[in-house]
Coordinates of C-alpha atoms and ligand atoms in Angstrom, one line a residue:
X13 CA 103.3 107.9 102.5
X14 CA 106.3 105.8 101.9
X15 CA 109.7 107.5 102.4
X16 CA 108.3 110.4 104.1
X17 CA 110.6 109.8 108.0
X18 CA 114.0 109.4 105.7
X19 CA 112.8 112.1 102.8
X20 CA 112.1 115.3 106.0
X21 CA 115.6 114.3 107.3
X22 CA 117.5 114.2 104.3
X23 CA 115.9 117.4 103.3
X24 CA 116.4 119.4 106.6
X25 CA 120.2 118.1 106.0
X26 CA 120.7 119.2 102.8
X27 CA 118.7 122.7 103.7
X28 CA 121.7 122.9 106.5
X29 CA 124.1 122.6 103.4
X30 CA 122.8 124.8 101.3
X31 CA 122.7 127.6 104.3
X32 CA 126.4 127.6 103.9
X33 CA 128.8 129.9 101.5
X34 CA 131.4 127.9 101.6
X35 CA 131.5 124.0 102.0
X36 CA 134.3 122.2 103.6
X37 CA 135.5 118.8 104.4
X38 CA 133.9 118.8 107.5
X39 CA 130.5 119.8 106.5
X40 CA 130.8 117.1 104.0
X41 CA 131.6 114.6 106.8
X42 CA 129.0 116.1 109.3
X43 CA 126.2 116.0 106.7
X44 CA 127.2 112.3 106.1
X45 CA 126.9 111.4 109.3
X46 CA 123.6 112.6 109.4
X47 CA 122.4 110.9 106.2
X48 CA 124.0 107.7 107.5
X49 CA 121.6 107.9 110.9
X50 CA 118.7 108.5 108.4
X51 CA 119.3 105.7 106.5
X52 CA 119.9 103.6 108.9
X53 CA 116.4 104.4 110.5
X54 CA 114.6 104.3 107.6
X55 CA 115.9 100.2 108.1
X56 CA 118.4 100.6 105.0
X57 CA 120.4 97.4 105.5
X58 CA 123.4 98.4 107.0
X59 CA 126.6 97.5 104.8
X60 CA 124.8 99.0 102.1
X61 CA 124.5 102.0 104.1
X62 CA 128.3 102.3 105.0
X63 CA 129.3 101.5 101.1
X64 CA 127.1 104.6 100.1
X65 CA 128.8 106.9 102.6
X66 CA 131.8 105.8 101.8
X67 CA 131.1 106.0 98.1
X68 CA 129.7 109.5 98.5
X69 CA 132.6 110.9 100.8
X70 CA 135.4 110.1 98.3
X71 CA 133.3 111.7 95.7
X72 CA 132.6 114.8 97.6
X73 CA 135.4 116.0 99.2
X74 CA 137.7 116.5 96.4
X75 CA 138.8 120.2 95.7
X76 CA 136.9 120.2 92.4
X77 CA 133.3 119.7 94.2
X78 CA 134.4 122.0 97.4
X79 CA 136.4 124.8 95.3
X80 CA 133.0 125.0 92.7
X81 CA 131.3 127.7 92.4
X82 CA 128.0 125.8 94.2
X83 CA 129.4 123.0 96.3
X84 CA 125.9 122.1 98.4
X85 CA 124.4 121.6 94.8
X86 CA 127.3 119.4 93.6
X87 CA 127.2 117.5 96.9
X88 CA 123.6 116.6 97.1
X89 CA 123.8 116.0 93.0
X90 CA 126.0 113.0 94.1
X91 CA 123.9 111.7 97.1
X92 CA 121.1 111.6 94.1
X93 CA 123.3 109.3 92.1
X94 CA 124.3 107.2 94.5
X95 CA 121.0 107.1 95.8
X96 CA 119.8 106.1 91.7
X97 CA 123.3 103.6 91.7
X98 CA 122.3 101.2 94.8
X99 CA 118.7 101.2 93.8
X100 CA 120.1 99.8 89.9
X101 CA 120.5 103.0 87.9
X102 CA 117.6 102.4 85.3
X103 CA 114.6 100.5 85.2
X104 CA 114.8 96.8 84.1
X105 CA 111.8 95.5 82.4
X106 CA 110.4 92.0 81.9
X107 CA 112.5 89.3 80.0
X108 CA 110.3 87.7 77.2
X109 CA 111.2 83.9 76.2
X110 CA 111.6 83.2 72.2
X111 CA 109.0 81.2 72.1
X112 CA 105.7 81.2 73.4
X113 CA 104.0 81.1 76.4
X114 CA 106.1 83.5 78.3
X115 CA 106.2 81.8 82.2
X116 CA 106.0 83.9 85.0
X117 CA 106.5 82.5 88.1
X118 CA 105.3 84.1 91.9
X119 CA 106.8 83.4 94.9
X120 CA 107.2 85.0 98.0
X121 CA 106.0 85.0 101.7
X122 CA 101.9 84.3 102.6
X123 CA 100.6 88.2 102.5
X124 CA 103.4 89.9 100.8
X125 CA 100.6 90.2 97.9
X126 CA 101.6 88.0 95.6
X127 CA 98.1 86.7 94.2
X128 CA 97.2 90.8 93.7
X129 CA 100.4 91.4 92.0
X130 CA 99.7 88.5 89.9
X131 CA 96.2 90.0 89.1
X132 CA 98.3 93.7 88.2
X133 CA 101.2 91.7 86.1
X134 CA 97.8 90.4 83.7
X135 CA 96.7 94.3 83.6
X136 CA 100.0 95.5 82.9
X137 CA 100.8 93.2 80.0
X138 CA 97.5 93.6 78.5
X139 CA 98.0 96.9 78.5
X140 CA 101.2 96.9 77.2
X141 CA 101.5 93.7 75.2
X142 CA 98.3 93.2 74.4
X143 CA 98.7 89.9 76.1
X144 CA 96.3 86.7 76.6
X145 CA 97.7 85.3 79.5
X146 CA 96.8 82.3 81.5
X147 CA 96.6 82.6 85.4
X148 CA 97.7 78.9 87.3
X149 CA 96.7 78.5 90.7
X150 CA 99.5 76.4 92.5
X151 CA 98.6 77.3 96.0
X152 CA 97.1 74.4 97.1
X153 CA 97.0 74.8 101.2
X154 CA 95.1 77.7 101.5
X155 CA 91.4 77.0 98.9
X156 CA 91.3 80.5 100.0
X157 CA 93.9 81.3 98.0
X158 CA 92.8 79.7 94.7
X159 CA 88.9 81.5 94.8
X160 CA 90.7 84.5 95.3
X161 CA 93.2 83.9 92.1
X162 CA 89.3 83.0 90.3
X163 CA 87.8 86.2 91.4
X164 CA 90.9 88.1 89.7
X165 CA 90.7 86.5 87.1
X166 CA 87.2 87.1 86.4
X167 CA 88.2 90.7 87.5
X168 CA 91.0 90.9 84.5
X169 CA 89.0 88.6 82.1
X170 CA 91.8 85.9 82.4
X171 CA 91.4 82.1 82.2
X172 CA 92.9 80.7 85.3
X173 CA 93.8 76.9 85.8
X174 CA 93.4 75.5 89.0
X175 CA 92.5 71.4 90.2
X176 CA 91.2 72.4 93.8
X177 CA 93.8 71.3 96.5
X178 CA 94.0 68.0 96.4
X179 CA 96.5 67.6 93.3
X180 CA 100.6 68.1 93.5
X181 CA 101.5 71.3 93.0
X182 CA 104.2 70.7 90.7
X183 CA 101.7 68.6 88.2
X184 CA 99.2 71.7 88.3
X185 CA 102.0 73.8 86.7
X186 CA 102.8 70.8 84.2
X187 CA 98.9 70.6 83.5
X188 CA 98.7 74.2 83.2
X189 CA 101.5 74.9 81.0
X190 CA 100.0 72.0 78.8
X191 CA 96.4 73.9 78.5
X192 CA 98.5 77.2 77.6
X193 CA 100.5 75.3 74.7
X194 CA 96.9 73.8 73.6
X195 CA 95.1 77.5 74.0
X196 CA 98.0 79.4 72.2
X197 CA 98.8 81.8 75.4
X198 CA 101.4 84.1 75.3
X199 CA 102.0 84.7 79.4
X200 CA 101.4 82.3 81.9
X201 CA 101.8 83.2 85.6
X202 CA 101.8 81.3 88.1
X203 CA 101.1 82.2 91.7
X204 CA 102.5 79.8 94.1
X205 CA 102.3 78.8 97.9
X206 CA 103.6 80.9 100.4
X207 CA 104.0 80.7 104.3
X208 CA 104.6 82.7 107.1
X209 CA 108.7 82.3 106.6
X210 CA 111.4 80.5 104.7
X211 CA 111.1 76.9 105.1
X212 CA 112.8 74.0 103.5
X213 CA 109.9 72.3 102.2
X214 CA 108.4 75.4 100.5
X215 CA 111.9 76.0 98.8
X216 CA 111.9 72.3 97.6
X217 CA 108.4 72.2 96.1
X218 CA 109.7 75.9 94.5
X219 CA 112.7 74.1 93.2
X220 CA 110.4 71.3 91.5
X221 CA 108.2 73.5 89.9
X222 CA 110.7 75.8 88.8
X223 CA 111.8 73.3 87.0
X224 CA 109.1 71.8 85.5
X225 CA 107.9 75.9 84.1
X226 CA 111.4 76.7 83.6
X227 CA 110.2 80.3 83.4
X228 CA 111.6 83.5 82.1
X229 CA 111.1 84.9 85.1
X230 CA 111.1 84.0 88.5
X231 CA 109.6 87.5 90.7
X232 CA 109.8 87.3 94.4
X233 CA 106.9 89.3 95.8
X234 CA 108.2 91.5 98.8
X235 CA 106.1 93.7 101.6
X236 CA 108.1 96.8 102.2
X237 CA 106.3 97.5 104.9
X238 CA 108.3 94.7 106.9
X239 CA 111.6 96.4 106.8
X240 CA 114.6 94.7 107.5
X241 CA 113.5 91.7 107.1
X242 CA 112.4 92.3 103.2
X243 CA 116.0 92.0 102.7
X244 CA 116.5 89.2 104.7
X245 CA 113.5 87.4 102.2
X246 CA 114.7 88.5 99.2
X247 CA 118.1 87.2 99.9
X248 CA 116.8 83.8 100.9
X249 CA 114.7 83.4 98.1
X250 CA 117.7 84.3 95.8
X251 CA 119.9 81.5 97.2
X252 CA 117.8 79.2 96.7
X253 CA 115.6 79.6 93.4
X254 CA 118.0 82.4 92.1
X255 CA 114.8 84.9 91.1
X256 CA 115.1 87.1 88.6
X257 CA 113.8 90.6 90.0
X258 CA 111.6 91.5 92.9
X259 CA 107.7 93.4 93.1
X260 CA 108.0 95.6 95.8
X261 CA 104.7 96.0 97.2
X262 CA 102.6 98.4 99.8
X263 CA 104.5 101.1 99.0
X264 CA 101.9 103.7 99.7
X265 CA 102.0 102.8 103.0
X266 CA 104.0 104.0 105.4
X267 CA 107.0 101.9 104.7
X268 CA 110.2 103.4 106.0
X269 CA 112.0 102.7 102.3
X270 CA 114.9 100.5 103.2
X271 CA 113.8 97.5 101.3
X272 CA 113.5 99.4 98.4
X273 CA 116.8 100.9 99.1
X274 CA 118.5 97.6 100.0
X275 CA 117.6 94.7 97.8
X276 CA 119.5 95.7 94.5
X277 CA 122.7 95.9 96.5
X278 CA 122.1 92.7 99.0
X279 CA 120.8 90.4 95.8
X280 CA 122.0 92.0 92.9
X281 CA 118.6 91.2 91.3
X282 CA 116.7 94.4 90.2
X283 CA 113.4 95.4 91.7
X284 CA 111.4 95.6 89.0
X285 CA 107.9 96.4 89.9
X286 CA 106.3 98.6 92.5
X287 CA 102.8 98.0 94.3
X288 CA 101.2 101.0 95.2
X289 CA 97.8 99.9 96.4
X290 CA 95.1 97.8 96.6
X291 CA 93.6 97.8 93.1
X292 CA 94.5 96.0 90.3
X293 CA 96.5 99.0 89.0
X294 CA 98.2 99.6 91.4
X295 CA 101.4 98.5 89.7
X296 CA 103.8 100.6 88.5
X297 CA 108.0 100.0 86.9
X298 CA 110.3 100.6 89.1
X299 CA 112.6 103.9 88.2
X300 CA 115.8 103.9 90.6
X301 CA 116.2 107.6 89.3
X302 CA 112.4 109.1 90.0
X303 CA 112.7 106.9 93.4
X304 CA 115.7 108.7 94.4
X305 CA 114.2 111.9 93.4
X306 CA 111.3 111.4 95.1
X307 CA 113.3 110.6 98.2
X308 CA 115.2 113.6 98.1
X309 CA 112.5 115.9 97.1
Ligands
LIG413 P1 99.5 86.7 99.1 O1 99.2 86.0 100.4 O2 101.0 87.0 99.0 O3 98.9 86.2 97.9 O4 98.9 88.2 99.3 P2 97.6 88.9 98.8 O5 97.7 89.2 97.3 O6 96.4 88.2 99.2 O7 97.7 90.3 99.5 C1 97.7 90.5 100.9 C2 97.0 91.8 101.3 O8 97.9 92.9 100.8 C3 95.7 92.0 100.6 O9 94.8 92.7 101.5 C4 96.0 93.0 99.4 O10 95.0 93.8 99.0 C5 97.2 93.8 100.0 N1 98.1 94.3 99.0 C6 98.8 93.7 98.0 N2 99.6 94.6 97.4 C7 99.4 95.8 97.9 C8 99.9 97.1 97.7 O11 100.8 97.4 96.8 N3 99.4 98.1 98.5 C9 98.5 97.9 99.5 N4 98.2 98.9 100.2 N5 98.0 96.7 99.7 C10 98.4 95.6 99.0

């Protein structure tokens, strides 16, 4: 279960707290110190971790959270709205464009489940929009990649648009896009290539297409299981294709959290969805308060 390392620590921290009568400055700075370790082991990027602290610490110590009638409350009250601040403070759904289609575009590393989350995004705004979206397969190293977009698309009764492998990426989009205006289709998504890491050439083929979809949005699909280095992604996608939110995904696995923790406050670009399994429903908004809630049980 995601969280769980940084949620037992936290807890046992603020249990300590909550032992105590009376609260002063130190125990404020002691139970910091502790939260700062856990953060920083749950792979919570770490200049995000020493603004909260320090963020948290003015906040706390002043005479009218230590001299009130339940200091541990007020204390860990804070830590929860910090915790809810970093993360975004509320949930930031999907832009729509004025007029149709809506273009969606996917990008992210090979395995972060991008071509899953695409399949959830056509559940989610069928369900919710009532949507008739149209699926484009712009993948065109791994053929792999493309049956698999098919078989969702069968799975979520979708259309999906794809001209095998042997065709330039950026004139699939253009042909898709085409066939959407033609069909009348409200979404289009488009699940590009990924690889193993940030390279120049995959960036410049993004750039191309991006700006031959020029779509709404542009959501970088992110593994939380892979830590640091989720934050490392997201910020190098950002620089370079300036995305417009993040899907975090696995995160019913036993990701240590720090991604989701990190990513608002490294990009400034809100996650917006979270994966939480294998299924095509596994999708679910992202809440920076109910996250932080969860976290600190
Ligand atoms: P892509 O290479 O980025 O298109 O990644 P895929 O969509 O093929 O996903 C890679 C693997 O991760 C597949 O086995 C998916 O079933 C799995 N996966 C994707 N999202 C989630 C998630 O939220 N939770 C779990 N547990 N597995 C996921």
């Amino acid at each position: 279960m995601a969280f769980e390392g940084l949620s037992e620590r936290l807890q046992n921290t603020f249990a300590k707290l909550r032992g105590k009568g009376k609260v002063t400055k130190a125990d404020v700075q002691e139970m910091m110190r502790e939260v700062r370790l856990a953060l920083l082991e749950a792979d919570v990027n770490f200049d995000v971790t020493k603004n909260f602290i320090k963020t948290v610490q003015e906040r706390a110590v002043g005479s009218e959270v230590l001299d009130s009638l339940t200091p541990a409350q007020q204390v860990i009250k804070i830590v929860n709205e910090e915790l809810t601040k970093i993360m975004g403070s509320s949930a930031v759904l999907l832009n729509q464009a004025s007029h149709i289609p809506t273009v969606i575009m996917l990008v992210g590393l090979q395995g972060s489940g991008k071509t899953t989350s695409a399949g959830k995004l056509v559940k989610y705004l069928q369900a919710e929009k009532n949507a008739r979206p149209l699926l484009i397969a712009a993948d065109v190293y791994r053929p792999a990649a493309i049956d698999q977009l098919q078989t969702i698309g069968q799975q979520v009764q979708v259309p999906v648009y794809d001209e095998g492998t042997n065709q330039d990426p950026v004139e699939i989009v253009r042909h898709g896009l085409e066939t959407a205006q033609a069909k009348k289709n409200d979404y289009v998504l488009i699940d590009t290539a990924g690889r193993l890491e940030i390279d120049d050439q995959l960036m410049s083929e993004l750039s191309r297409i991006k700006q031959v979809a020029q779509p709404t949005e542009i959501l970088l699909v992110v593994d939380s299981m892979t830590g640091q280095a989720a934050t490392h992604v997201a910020e190098g996608f950002n620089d370079r294709l300036d995305i417009s939110g993040v899907i975090l995904t696995k995160l019913d696995g036993d990701t240590r959290g720090g991604a989701a923790l990190s990513i608002r406050a490294v990009t400034g670009k809100p996650i917006k969805f979270v994966g939480s399994g294998e299924k095509l429903d596994a999708l679910e908004v992202f809440h920076p308060d109910r996250m932080a809630d969860r976290i600190l049980g």
